Structures are given as C-alpha cells and as structure tokens.
Coordinates of C-alpha atoms (C1' of nucleotides) in Angstrom, one line a residue:
Chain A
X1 CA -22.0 20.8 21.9
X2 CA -19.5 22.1 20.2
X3 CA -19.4 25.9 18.4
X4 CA -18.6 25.7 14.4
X5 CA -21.9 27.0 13.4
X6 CA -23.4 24.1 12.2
X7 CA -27.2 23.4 12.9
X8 CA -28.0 19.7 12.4
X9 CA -25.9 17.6 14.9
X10 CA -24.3 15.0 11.9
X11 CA -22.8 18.4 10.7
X12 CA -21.3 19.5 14.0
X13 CA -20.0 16.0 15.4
X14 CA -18.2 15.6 11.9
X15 CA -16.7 18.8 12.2
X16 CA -15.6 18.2 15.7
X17 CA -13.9 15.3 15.4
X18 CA -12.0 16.5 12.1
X19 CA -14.2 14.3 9.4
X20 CA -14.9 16.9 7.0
X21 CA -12.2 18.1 4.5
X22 CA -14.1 20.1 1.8
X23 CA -17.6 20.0 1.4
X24 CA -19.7 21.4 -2.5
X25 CA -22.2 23.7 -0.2
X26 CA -21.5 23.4 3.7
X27 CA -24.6 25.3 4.7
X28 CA -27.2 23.3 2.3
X29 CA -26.0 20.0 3.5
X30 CA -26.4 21.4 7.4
X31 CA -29.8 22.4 6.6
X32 CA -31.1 19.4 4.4
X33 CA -29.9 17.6 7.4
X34 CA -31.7 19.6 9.7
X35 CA -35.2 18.7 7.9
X36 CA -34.7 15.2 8.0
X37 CA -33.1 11.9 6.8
X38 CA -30.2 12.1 4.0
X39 CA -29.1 9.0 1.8
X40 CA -25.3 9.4 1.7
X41 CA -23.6 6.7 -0.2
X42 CA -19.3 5.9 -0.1
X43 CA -18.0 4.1 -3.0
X44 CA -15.6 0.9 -1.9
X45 CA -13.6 -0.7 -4.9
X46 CA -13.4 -4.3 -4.3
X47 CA -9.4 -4.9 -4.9
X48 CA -9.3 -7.1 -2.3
X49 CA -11.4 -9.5 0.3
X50 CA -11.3 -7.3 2.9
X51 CA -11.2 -3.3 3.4
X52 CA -8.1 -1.7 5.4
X53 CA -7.5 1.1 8.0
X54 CA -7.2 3.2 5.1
X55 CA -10.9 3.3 4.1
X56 CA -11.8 3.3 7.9
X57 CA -12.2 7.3 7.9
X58 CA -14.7 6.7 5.0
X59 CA -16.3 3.8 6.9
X60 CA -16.5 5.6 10.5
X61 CA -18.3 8.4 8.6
X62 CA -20.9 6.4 7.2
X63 CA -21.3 5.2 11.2
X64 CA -21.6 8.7 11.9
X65 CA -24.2 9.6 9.9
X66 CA -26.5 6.1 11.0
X67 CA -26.0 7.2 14.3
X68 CA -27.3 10.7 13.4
X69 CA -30.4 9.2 11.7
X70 CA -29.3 9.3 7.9
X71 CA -28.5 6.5 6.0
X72 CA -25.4 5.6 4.7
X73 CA -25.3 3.6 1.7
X74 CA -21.8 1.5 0.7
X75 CA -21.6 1.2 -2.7
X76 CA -19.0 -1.7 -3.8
X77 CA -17.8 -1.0 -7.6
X78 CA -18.5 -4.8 -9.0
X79 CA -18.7 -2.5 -12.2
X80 CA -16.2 0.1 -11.8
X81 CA -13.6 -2.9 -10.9
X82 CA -13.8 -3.7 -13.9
X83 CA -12.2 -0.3 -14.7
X84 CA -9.6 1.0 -11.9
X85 CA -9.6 4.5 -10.7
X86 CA -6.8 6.6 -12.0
X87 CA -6.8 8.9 -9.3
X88 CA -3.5 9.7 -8.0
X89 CA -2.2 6.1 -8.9
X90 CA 0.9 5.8 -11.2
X91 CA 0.0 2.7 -13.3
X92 CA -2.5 1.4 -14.6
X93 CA -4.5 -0.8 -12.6
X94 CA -4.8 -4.3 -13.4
X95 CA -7.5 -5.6 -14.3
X96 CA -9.6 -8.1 -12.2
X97 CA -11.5 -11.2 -12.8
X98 CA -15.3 -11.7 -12.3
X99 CA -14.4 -14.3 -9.8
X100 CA -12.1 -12.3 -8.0
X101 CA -14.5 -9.6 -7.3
X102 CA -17.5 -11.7 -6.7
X103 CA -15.1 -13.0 -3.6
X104 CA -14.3 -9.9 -2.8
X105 CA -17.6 -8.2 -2.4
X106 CA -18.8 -10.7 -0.2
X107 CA -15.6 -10.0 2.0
X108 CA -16.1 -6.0 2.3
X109 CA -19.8 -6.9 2.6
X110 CA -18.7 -8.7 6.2
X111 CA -16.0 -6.0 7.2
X112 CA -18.6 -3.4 6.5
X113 CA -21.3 -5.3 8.8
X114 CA -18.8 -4.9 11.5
X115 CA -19.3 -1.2 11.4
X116 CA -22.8 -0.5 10.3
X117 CA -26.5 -1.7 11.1
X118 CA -27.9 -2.8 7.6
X119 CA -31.6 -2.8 6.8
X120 CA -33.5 -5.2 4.6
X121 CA -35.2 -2.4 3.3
X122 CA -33.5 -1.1 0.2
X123 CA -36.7 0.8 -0.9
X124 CA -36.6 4.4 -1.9
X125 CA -37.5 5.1 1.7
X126 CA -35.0 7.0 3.3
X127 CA -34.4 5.8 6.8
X128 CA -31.2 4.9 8.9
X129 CA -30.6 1.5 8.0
X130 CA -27.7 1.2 6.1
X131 CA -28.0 -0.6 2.4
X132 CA -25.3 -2.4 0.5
X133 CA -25.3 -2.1 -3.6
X134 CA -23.3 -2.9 -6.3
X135 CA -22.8 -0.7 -9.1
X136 CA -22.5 -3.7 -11.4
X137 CA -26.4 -4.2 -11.3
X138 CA -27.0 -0.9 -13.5
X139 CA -22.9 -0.2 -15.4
X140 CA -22.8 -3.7 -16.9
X141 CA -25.7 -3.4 -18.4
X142 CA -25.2 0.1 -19.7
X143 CA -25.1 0.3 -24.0
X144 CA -22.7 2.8 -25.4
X145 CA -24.1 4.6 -28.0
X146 CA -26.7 5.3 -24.8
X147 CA -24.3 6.3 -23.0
X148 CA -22.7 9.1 -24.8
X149 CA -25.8 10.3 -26.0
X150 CA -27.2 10.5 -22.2
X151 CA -24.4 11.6 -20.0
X152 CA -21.6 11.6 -22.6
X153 CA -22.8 15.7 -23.7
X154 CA -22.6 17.1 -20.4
X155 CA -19.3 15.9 -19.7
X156 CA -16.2 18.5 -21.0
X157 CA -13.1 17.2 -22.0
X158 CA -11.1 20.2 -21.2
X159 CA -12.7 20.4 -17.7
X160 CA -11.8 16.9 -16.8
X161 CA -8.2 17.5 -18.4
X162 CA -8.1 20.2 -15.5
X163 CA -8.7 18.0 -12.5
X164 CA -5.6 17.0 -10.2
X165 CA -6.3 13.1 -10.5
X166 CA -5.8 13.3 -14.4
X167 CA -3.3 16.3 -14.4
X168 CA -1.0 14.4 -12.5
X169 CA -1.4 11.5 -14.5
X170 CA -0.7 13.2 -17.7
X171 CA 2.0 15.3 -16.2
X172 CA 4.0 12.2 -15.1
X173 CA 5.9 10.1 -17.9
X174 CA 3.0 7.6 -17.2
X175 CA -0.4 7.8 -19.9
X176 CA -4.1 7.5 -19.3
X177 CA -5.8 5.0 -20.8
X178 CA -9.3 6.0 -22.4
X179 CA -10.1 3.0 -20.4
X180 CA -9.4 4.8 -17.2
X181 CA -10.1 7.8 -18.5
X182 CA -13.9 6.9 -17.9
X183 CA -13.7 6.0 -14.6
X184 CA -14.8 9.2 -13.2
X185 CA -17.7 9.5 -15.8
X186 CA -19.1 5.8 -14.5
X187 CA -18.7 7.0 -11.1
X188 CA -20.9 10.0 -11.9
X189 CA -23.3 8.2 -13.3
X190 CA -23.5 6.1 -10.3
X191 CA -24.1 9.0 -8.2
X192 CA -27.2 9.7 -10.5
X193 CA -28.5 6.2 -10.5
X194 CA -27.8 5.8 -6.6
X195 CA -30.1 9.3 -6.3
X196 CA -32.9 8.2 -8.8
X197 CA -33.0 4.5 -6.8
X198 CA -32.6 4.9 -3.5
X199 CA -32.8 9.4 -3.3
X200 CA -29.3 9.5 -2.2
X201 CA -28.4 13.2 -2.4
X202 CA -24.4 13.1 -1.2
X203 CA -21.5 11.2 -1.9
X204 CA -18.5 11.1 0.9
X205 CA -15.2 10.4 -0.2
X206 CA -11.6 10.8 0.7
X207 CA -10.0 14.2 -0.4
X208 CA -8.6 12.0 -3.9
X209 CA -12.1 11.6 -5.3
X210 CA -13.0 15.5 -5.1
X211 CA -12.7 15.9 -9.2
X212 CA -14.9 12.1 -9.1
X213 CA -17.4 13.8 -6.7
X214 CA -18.0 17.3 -8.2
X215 CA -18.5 15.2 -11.5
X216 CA -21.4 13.7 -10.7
X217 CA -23.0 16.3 -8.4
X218 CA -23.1 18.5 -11.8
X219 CA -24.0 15.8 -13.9
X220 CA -27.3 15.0 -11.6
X221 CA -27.7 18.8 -11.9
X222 CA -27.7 18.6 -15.2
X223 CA -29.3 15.9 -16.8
X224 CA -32.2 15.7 -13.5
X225 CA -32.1 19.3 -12.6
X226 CA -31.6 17.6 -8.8
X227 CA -29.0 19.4 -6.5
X228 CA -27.1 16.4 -4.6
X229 CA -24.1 17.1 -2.6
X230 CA -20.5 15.8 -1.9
X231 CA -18.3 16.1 1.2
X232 CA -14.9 14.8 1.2
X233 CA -12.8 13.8 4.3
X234 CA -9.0 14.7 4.8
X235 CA -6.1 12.2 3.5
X236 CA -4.8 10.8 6.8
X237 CA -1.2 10.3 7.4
X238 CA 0.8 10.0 10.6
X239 CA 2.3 12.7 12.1
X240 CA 5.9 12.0 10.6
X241 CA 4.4 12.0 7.8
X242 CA 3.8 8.3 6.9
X243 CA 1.1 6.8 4.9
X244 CA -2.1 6.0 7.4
X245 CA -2.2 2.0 7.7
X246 CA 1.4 0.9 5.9
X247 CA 2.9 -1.6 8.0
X248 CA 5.9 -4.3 7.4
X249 CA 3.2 -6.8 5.6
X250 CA 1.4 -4.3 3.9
X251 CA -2.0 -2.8 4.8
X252 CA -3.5 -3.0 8.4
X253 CA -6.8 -5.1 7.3
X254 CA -10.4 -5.0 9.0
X255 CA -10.5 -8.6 8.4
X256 CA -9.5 -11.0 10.8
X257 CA -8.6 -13.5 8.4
X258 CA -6.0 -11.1 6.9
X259 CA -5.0 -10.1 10.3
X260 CA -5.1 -11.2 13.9
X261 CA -7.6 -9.3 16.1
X262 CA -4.2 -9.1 18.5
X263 CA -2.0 -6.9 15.9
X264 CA -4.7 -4.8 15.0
X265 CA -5.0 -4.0 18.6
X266 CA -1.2 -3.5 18.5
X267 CA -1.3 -0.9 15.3
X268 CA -3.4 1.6 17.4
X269 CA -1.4 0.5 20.5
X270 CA 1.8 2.1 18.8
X271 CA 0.1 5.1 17.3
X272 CA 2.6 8.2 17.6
X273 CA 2.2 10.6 20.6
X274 CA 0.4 13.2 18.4
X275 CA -1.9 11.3 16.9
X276 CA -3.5 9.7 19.6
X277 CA -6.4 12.8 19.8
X278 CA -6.4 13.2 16.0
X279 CA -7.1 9.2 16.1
X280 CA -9.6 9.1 19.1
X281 CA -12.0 11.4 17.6
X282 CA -11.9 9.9 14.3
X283 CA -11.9 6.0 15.6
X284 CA -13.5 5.7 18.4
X285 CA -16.9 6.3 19.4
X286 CA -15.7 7.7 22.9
X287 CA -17.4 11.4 23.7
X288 CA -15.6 14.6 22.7
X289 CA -14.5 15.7 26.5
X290 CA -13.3 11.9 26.9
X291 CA -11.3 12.3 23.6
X292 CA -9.7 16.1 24.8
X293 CA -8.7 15.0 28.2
X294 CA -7.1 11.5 27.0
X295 CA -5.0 13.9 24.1
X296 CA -3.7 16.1 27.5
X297 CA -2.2 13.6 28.9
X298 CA 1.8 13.9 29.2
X299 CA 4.7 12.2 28.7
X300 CA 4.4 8.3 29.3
X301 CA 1.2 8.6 31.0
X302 CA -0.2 9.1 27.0
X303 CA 0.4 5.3 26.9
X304 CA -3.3 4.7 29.0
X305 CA -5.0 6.8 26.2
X306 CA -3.3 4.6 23.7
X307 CA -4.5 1.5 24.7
X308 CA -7.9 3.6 25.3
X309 CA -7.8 4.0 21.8
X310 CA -6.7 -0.1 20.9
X311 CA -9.3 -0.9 22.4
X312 CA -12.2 1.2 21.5
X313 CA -11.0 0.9 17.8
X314 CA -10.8 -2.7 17.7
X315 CA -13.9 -3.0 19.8
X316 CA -15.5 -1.3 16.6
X317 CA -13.5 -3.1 13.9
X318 CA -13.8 -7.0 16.1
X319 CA -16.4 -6.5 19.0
X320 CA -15.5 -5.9 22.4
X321 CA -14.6 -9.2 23.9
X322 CA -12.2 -10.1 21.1
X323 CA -11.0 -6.0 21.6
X324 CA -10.5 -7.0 25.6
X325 CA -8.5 -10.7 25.0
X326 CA -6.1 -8.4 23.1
X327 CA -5.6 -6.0 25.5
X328 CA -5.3 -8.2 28.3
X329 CA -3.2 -10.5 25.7
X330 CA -1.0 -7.2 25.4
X331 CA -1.1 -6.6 28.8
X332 CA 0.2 -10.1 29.9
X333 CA 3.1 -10.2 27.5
X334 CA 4.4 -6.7 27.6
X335 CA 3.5 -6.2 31.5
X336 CA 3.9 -9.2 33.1
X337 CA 6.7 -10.4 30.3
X338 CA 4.4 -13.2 30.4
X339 CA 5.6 -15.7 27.7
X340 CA 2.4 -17.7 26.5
X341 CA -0.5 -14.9 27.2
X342 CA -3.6 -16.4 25.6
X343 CA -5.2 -14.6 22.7
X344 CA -2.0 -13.9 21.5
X345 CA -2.4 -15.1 17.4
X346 CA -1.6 -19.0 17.2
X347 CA -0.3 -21.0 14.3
X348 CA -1.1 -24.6 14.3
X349 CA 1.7 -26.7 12.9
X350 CA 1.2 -30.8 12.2
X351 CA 2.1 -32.5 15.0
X352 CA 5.0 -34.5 13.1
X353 CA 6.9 -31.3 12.2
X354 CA 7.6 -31.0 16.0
X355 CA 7.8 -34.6 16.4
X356 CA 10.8 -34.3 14.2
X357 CA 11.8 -31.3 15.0
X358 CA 12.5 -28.3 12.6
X359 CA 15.4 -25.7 12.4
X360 CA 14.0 -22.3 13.5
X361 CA 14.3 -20.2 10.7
X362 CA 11.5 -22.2 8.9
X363 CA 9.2 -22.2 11.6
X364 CA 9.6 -18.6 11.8
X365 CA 8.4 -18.6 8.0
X366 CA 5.7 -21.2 8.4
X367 CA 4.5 -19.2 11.3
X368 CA 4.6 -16.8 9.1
X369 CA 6.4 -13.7 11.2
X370 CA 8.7 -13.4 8.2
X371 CA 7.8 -14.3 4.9
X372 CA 11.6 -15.9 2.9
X373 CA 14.0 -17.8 4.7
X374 CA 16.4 -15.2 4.0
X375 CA 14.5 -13.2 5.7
X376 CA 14.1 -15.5 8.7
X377 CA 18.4 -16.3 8.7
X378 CA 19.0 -12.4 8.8
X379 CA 16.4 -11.6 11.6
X380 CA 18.7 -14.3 13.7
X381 CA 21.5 -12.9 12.8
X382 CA 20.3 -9.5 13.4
X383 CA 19.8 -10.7 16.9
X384 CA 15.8 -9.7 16.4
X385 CA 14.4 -13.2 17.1
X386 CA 13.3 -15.2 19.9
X387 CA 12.0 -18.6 21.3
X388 CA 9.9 -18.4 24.2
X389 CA 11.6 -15.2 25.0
X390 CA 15.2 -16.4 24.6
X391 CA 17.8 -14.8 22.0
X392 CA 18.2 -17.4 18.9
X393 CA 21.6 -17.5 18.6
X394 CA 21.9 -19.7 15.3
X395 CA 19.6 -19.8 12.6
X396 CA 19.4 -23.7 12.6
X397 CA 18.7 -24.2 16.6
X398 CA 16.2 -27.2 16.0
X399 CA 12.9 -26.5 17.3
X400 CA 10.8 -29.9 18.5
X401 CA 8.2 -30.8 21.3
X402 CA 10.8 -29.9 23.7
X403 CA 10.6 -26.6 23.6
X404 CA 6.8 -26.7 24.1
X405 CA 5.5 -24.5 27.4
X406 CA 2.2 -24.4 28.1
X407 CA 1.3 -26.2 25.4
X408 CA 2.8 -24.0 22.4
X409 CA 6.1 -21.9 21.7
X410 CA 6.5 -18.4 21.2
X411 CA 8.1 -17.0 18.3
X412 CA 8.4 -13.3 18.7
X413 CA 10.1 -11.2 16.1
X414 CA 11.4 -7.9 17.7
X415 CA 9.8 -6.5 20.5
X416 CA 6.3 -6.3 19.1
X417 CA 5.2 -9.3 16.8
X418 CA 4.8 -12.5 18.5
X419 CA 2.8 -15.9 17.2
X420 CA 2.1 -19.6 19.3
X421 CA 2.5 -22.0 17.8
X422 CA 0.8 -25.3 18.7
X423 CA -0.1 -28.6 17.4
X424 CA -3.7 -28.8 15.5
Chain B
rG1 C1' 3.8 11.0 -40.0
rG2 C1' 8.9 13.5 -38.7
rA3 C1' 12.9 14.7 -34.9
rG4 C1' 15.0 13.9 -30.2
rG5 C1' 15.0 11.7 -25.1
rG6 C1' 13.9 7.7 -21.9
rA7 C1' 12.6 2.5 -19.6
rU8 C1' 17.5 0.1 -13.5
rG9 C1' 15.9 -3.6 -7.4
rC10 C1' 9.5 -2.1 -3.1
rC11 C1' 9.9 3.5 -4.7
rC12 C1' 13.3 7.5 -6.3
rG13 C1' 17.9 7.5 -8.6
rA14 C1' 23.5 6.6 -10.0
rG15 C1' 26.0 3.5 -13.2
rU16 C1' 28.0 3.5 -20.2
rG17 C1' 32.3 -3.6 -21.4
rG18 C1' 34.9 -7.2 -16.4
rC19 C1' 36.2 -4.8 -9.5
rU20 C1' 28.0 -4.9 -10.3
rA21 C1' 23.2 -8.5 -6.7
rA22 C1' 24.3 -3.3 -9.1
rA23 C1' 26.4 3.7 -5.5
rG24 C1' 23.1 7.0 -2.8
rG25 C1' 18.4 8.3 -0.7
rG26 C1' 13.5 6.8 0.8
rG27 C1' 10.6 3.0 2.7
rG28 C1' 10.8 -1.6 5.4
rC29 C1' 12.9 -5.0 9.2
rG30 C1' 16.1 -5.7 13.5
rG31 C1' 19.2 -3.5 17.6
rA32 C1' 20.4 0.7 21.2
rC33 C1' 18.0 4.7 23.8
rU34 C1' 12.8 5.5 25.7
rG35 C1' 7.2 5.3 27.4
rU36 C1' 5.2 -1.1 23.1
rA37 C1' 5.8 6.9 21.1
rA38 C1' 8.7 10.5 18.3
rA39 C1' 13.6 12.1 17.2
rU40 C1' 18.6 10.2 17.1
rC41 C1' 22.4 6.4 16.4
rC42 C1' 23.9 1.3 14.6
rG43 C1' 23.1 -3.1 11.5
rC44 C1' 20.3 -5.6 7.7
rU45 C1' 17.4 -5.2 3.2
rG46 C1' 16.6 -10.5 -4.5
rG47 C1' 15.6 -16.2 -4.0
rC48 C1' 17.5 -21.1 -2.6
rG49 C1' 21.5 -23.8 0.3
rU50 C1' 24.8 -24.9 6.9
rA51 C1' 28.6 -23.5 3.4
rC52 C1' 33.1 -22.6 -1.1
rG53 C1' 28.1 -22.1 -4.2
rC54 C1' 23.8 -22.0 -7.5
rC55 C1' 19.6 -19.4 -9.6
rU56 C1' 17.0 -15.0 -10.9
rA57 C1' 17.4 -9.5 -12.0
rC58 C1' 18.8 -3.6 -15.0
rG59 C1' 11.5 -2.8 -20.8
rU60 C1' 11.1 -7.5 -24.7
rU61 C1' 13.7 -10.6 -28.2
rG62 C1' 18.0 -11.7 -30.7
rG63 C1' 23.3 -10.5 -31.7
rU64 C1' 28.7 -8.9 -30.9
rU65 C1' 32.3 -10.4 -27.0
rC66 C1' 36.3 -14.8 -23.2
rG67 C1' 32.8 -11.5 -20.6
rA68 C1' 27.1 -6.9 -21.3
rA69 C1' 22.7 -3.1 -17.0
rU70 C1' 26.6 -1.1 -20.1
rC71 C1' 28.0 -2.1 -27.5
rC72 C1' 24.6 -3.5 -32.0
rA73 C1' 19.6 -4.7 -34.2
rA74 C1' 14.5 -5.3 -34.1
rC75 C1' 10.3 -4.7 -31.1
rU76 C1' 7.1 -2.7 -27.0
rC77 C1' 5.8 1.3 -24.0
rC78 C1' 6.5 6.4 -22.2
rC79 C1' 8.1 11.7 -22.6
rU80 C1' 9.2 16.3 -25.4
rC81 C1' 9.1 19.2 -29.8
rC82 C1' 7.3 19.6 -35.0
rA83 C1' 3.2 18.2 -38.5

RNA sequence: GGAGGGAUGCCCGAGUGGCUAAAGGGGGCGGACUGUAAAUCCGCUGGCGUACGCCUACGUUGGUUCGAAUCCAACUCCCUCCA
C-alpha cells in the first residue's frame, strides 16, 4: 500500500495517514502486530460529559487499530480525576466531585460508542472488540504504604524532575503539588494493571503524555519483567497555527447535546485550505488515493473536498443521515440562501414569549447564539446580526409571531451560525 | 529559618494617588475582500439598563485619603538567592 517499511498493516495505515508521532520501539510494535492481536488502551480523563475534537486523533486511532484486528481499550480516569494531570497545564486542576465524574463517564462512554464496536467480553482474551474500564475499580482501592513499597522504588525522583511536563511546571512561577506530582506514577501503574487484566501491551497517547507513557512501560518492565509498548500521536494545530478544536464557545464537542450535529458539520466545513489532506487522512475513513486526490484540488474547487471531509467526519462522530441533513442543511442555506433549511439547529421558545413579543437582543441570548446581552446589543450594532436574513438595525426591534416563516425565525449571527427558533 | 522580587481583565503585559473598566499585544466576535479558506484591512471585546446611570473588577482582609490597581498593615500563594 504504502512504502515506510512497516510489515503489519495497523503500522503502515497509521503511518500513512500521519498518526504516529514517536513510538518506544517502532520495529517491535510492527512485528508483535504482525503475529497477532494487540490490547492497546488510551486514557480519557473525564473533565467533562462529553469528549471534544481534541481527543478525536486519540479516538480515531483506537478505530484504526479495531479495524486492523487489535483491540483498543478506552480507559476513563474515574481515579485519576480525582487527581488532574499536570502535563503542560499552568494551574492546578480543580478538583472534581464523585458525582461529577460518575456523569461524566457515562457521557464519554456514549461519544466513545459512536466511534468504536464494544464487546461484552472483557476477558483476558485479546480480540477486536473494544472494552471500556475505569481506573477507579483498582486506584481507589490502592493502600499507601503498598504502594510505595510496590511501585514507589522503581520510580526516580530526579528522572521524573527531567521530563518536559514537570520541567515546565517547575520552571514557570506556577508549583507542583505532591498531589499532581503523582499523577504520572498512577498512570503507570494503570498501564501495569491494564497489562496484567486484560494483556494490554501499548498505551497511545498524544505527544503531551510521552514522559506519562515511557513511565509505565519501564515500570511494567521492571516490577513484571514484561516489555509493553507506547506510541504517541502528533499535537494537532491548524495550519496558522491555532489550537485544534478552539472555537467562539469553547471546544468543538462529539456530543450532540453540547453541540448541534449542523455546527460540527460546519467546523470541518471551514477547515483551512491546507489542512484539508492533513484532516482527511486523520478523520475520515475515506481510502488513501481518495484522500491524495481531494488534497490536489485547487483554488475554490478545494471547497468539494471540504464538505467531503464535513461529511465523512460527522458521519463518524453522528452517523450518516444526521452527517447528510447537515450537509444538505448547509447546502440549502449557503447555496440556495434558503432561509428556513430544515436540520438547521432549532431552539424552541414558549409560545407566550412570541405571543408577546420579545426585543431581539434577548432572543438572540435565549437562543443562545451569544451568550450576555451585551454581547447580543454589540453584535447589532456591529451590524453582524440577522432576522430571517434581514440586517437588525436596532437592538430592541421586537420579535413576535409575526415574524414567523415557515413556522420558525432565523437568527443568524454572522455569516456562519444560524439557529430556528420555534414554538415547543 | 534568613534576604529580596512578584500576584492586573480569557491569556500575556503596561500602569505607582484622581484624566483607569484600566495602554499595548494575543485570542475571540462582527464587517470588508474571497472560495462558508488563508493572508490583509476596519470595528467591537466586564455585567445590568433604551438611556444621563448603576454594579462588579487589578491575590485576601483591614487602614490612610475628599478620592487607591496605585500609599500603609496583616495574611495567602508564587519566584530567586542564602541556610
């Protein structure tokens, strides 16, 4: 398929499509993959209900590797949460509730399912189905004196004092808690336990957890004389240079509850000119040659391989009817300048705020588009919003049933973000 | 334990008594251009109120003053050097 001297075919479609960033032993990984099924396992820390774009490289490598026979195992830190990685990060983390992350879990648990075929099987028996576990089921029972004696000797202080994720931490004019501090040991030792349990023998990761990774690969060495693996993917950014997944609300989330299946279809519909190759082989499941030819494309005609890409990507992320009612939602509303597409993302107001009518600017912040009234008065102002297409001209135009077509209205904020509302 | 330095809005960073909701940059949002791209240019960027306005904000708590992000005291946290 494709010449970088790799033998098992995992190994050469991951190097293809630009998933591998460094890898502990390149060559022992290709041939333990060669011989048969490998457990790899990712670790997700459940901060919040659902997982974003920026875990997706993570998550469309654990596809990878199903679809290559292995099986992927997604490992949610119930435990660890308890904690917060240091890596990279200037504060402290706060700390989260055993509520919070009991929600949580079950959240990631559904975005994951979106991506991967799960098997009830979470027996030692290494097969392709992919398991689910929680590290809280072996850390919170873990006894400290245990601990140290165990795992706590093979770890060096001045060794971990040398890895970038604490450097920079101590370097900057923020501290390390001890707290923190052990993060990396936990995750080592849940590398161990994830080996001896379900014989997982490589841990994936984003180029941040390296120091995390190479931890617990010598600590399994060590303490079980087992040689286990760890492969890291690149830290994606845009080509300008921006932070993969940052948008005007935040994060671009999996969920659909977080956002609307139409504006995740829209974040990969605006994806920069050079990207869109980079972003095809890494996002979609589309075939190598389909992925080269779509990249060659020039000028505006790019803008087919771009909604290629929407489509295929949210396909993955929302199945592939929801992926086509955005595209044709898109189509209608920036082709045809149509101005109530369906499938465009509605918000349902009570029928007596419309009844009475209510000055724009709040409908634009119950709709949600904006999220302060402030905010809402400048994007009039700033001539950037519209009813049903038309300028707002003053921020307390009252909106009522009048202004109903079609059975909703159309706010649109800018070019790009539009919302129905309707009665319900 | 000792000596010195620091904590400013989403981030970085100026500001050392009133002209400061706080320079500048980044980021974000909107507009123009274009291809729903990039680059560039323009505008906006604490909350509430239609508005003269009110409230909140420069680590925390008190104090001085007509008036404090700016001065004083105590406290918290961080950094650097010494032990």
């Amino acid at each position: 398929m494709v010449e970088n001297g790799f033998q098992s075919s995992f190994m050469q479609e991951a190097a293809a499509r630009g998933f591998i960033f460094q890898c502990t032993d390149p060559a022992a990984l290709d041939e333990a993959m060669v011989k048969g099924s490998v457990a790899a396992y990712i670790g997700f820390d459940p901060t919040a209900d659902s997982l974003h774009v920026g875990s997706l490289i993570q998550i469309m490598m654990l596809r990878l590797l199903q679809k290559h026979g292995h099986r992927p195992v997604a490992l949610v830190g119930g435990g660890t949460a308890r904690i917060g990685d240091p890596s990279f990060r200037e504060e402290a983390r706060r700390l989260m509730t055993e509520d919070t992350i009991r929600t949580n879990l079950a959240g990631i648990e559904g975005c994951l399912r979106q991506f991967l075929t799960f098997s009830d099987d979470a027996s030692g028996n290494v097969g392709s189905g992919a398991i689910l576990v929680n590290n809280a089921d072996w850390l919170d029972k873990l006894a400290y004196i245990d601990l140290l004696r165990d795992i706590g000797v093979h770890f060096s202080i001045n060794r971990m004092l040398s890895f970038d994720s604490v450097k920079n931490r101590l370097d900057r004019e923020q501290g390390l808690t001890f707290l923190e501090f052990n993060y990396s040991i936990l995750q080592s030792y849940d590398f161990r336990e994830l080996n001896r349990r379900h014989g997982v023998t490589l841990q994936l990761g984003g180029s941040d957890q390296w120091g995390n990774i190479v931890s617990g690969v010598d600590l399994v060495r060590r303490t079980d004389q087992a040689s286990v693996m760890g492969l890291t993917t690149p830290l994606l950014t845009t080509s300008s240079g921006a932070k993969m997944g940052k948008t005007a609300n935040g994060a671009v989330w999996l969920s659909e509850n977080r956002l609307p299946v139409f504006d995740y279809w829209q974040f990969w519909r605006n994806t920069e000119d050079a990207d869109v190759g980079r972003f095809l082989r890494l996002f979609t499941d589309l075939p190598l040659e389909e992925c080269a030819r779509l990249e060659a494309l020039q000028g505006a005609e790019i803008n087919e391989a771009k909604k290629i890409l929407a489509t295929e990507a949210t396909a993955l992320c929302h199945g592939r009817d929801a992926a086509q009612a955005a595209a044709e939602a898109a189509r209608q509303t920036f082709e045809e300048g149509k101005v109530a597409a369906a499938d465009l993302p509605v918000h349902s107001v009570p029928q007596a705020m419309l009844a009475e009518g209510v000055p724009v600017f709040r409908l634009f912040v119950e709709a949600g588009l904006v999220k302060t009234n402030g905010e809402a008065r400048r994007l009039v102002r700033g001539g950037g919003a519209r009813v049903n297409n038309a300028v707002v001209q003053d921020e307390n135009t009252v909106i009522s049933e009048k202004d109903m077509a079609d059975g909703a209205i159309r706010l649109s904020s800018g070019k790009k973000h539009h919302v129905l509302v309707k009665v319900g």
